[in-house]
mmCIF file of C-alpha atoms in Angstrom:
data_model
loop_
_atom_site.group_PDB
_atom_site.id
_atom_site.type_symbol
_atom_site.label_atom_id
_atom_site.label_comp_id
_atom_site.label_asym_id
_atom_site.label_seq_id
_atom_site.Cartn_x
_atom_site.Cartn_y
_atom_site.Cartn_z
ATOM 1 C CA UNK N 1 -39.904 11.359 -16.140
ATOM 2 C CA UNK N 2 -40.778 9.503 -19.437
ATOM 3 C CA UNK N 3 -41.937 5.839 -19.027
ATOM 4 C CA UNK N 4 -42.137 4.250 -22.319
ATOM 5 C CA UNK N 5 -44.158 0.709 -22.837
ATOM 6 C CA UNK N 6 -43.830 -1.103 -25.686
ATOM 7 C CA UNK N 7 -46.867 -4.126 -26.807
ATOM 8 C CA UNK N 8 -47.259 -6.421 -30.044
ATOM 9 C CA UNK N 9 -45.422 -8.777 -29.960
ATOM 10 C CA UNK N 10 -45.948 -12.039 -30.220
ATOM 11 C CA UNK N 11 -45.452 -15.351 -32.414
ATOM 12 C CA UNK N 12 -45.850 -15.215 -36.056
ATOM 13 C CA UNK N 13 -44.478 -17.260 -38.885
ATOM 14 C CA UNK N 14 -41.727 -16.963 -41.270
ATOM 15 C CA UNK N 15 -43.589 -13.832 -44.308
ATOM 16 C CA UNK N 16 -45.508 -12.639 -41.759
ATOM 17 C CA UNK N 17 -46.136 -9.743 -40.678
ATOM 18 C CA UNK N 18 -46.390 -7.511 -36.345
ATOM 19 C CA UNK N 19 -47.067 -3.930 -35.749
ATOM 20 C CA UNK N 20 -45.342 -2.659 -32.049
ATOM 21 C CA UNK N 21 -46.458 -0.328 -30.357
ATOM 22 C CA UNK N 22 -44.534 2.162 -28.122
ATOM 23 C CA UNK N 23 -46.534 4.931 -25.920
ATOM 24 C CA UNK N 24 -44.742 7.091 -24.206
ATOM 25 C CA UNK N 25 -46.119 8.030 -21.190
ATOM 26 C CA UNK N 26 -45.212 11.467 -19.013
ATOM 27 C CA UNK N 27 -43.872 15.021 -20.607
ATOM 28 C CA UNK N 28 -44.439 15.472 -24.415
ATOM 29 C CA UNK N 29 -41.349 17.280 -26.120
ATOM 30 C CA UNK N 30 -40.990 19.974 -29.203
ATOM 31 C CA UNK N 31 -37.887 17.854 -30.263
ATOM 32 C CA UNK N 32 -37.685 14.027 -29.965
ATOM 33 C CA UNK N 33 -36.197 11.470 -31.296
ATOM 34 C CA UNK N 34 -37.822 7.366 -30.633
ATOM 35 C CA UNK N 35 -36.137 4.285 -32.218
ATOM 36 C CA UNK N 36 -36.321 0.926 -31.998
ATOM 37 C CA UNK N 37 -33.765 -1.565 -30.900
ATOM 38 C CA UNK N 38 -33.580 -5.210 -30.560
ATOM 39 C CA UNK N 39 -31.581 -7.990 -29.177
ATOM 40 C CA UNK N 40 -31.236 -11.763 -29.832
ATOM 41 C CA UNK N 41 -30.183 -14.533 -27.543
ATOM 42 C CA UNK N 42 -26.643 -14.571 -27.419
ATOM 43 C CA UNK N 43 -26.169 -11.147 -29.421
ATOM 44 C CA UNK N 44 -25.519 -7.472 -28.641
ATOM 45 C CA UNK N 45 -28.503 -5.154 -29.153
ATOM 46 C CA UNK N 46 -29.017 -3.608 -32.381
ATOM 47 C CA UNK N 47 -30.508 -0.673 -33.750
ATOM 48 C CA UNK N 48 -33.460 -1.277 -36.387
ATOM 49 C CA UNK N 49 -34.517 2.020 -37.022
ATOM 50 C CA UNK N 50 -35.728 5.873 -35.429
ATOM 51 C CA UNK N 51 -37.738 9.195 -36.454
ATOM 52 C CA UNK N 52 -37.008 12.070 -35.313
ATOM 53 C CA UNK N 53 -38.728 15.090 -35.512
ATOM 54 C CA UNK N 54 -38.937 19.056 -34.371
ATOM 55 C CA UNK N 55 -42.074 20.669 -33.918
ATOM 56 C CA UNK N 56 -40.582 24.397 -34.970
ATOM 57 C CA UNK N 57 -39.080 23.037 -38.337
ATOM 58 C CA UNK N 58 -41.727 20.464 -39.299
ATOM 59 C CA UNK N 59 -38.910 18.197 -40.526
ATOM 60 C CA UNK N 60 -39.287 14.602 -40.026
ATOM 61 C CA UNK N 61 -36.659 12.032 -40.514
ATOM 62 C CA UNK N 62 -36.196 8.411 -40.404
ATOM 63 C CA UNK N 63 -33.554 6.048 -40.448
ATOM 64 C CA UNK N 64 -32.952 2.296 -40.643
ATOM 65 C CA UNK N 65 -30.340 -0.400 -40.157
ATOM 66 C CA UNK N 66 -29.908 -2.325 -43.873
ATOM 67 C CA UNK N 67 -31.558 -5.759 -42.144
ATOM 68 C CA UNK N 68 -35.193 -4.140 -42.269
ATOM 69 C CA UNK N 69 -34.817 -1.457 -44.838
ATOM 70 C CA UNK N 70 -37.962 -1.663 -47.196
ATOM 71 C CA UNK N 71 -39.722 -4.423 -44.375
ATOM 72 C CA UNK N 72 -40.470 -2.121 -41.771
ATOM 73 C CA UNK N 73 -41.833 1.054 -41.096
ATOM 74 C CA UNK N 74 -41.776 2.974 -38.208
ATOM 75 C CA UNK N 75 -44.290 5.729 -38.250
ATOM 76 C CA UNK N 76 -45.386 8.361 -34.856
ATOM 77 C CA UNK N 77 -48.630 8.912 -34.208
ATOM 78 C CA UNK N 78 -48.413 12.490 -31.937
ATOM 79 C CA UNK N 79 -51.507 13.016 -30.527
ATOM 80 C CA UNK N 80 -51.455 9.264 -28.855
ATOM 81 C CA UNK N 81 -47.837 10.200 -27.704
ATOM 82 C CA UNK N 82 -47.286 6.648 -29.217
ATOM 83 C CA UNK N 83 -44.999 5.363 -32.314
ATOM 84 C CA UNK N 84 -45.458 2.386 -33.957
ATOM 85 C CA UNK N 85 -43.048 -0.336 -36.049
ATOM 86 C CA UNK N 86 -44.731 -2.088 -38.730
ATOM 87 C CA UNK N 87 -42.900 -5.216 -39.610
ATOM 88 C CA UNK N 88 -43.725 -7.098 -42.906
ATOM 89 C CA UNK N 89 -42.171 -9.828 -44.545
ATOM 90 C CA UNK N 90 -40.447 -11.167 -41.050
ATOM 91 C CA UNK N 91 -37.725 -13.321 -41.207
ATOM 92 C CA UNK N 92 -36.276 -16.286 -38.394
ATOM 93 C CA UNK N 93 -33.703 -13.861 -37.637
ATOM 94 C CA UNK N 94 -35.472 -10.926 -36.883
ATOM 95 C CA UNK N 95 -36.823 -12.666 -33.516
ATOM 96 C CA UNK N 96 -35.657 -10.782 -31.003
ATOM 97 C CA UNK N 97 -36.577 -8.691 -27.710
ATOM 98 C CA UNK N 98 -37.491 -5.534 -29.279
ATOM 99 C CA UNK N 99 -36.776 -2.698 -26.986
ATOM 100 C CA UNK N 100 -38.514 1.096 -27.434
ATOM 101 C CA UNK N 101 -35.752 4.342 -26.703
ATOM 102 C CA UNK N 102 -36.464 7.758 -26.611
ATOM 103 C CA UNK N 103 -34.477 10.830 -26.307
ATOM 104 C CA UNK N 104 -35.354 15.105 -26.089
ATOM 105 C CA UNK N 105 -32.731 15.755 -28.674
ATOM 106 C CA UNK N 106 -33.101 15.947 -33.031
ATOM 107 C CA UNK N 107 -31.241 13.546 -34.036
ATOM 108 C CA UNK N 108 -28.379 13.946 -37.241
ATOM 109 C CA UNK N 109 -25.983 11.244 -36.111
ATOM 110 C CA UNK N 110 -28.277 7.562 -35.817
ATOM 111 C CA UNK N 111 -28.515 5.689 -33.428
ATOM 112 C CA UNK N 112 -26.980 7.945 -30.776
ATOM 113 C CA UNK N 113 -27.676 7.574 -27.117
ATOM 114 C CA UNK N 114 -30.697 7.536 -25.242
ATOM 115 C CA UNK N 115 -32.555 8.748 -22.190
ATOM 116 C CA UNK N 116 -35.342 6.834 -21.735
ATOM 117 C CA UNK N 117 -35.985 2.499 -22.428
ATOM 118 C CA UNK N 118 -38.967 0.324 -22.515
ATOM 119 C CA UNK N 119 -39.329 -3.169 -21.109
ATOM 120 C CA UNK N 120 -39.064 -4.879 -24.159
ATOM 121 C CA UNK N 121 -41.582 -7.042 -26.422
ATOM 122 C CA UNK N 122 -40.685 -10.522 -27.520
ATOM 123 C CA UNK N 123 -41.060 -11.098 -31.590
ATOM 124 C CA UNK N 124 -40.403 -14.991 -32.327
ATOM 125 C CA UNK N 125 -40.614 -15.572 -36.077
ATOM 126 C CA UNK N 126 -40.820 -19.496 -37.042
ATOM 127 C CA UNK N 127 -39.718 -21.151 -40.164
#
């Protein structure tokens, strides 16, 4: 069983700028793919963006929804067992409930489906 908790987020103003954090805690995989979703009041959840990755090929990939492309960055730090989403130039409408997912699978077709969820972090971005 993978357990996956999620931390950072918090209050921050309109140009600002939150890293989250996602460990994942339990079984480590060859093959894996972790995004990042969120979800406003009142709206479906979204994808933002995922890496995925597979130890026996070395290839790395990344993908991201048009909203954040060139404001965040979500990067994988293995030995922690822990990605991370770096979130610059945050907008009123990126505050959301920001939810880590995780999956054992390489990942060609984004978002796809996942195994495993986090809790959820609340970002709030003020104008």
């Amino acid at each position: 069983q993978v357990r996956l908790v999620e931390s950072g987020g918090g209050l921050v103003q309109a140009g600002g700028s939150l890293r989250l954090s996602c460990a994942a805690n339990g079984r480590t995989f060859s093959s894996k793919t972790m995004a990042w979703f969120r979800q406003a009041p009142g709206k479906e959840r979204e994808f933002v963006t995922g890496i995925t990755w597979s130890v026996w090929s070395l290839l790395v990939n990344t993908y991201y929804a048009d909203s954040v492309k060139g404001r965040f960055t979500i990067s994988r730090d293995n030995a922690k067992n822990t990605v991370y989403l770096q979130m610059n130039s945050l907008k009123p409408e990126d505050t959301a409930v920001y939810y880590c997912a995780g999956k054992e699978t390489f990942t060609t077709s984004w978002p796809g489906e996942y195994d495993y969820w986090g809790q959820g972090t609340q970002v709030t971005v003020s104008s």
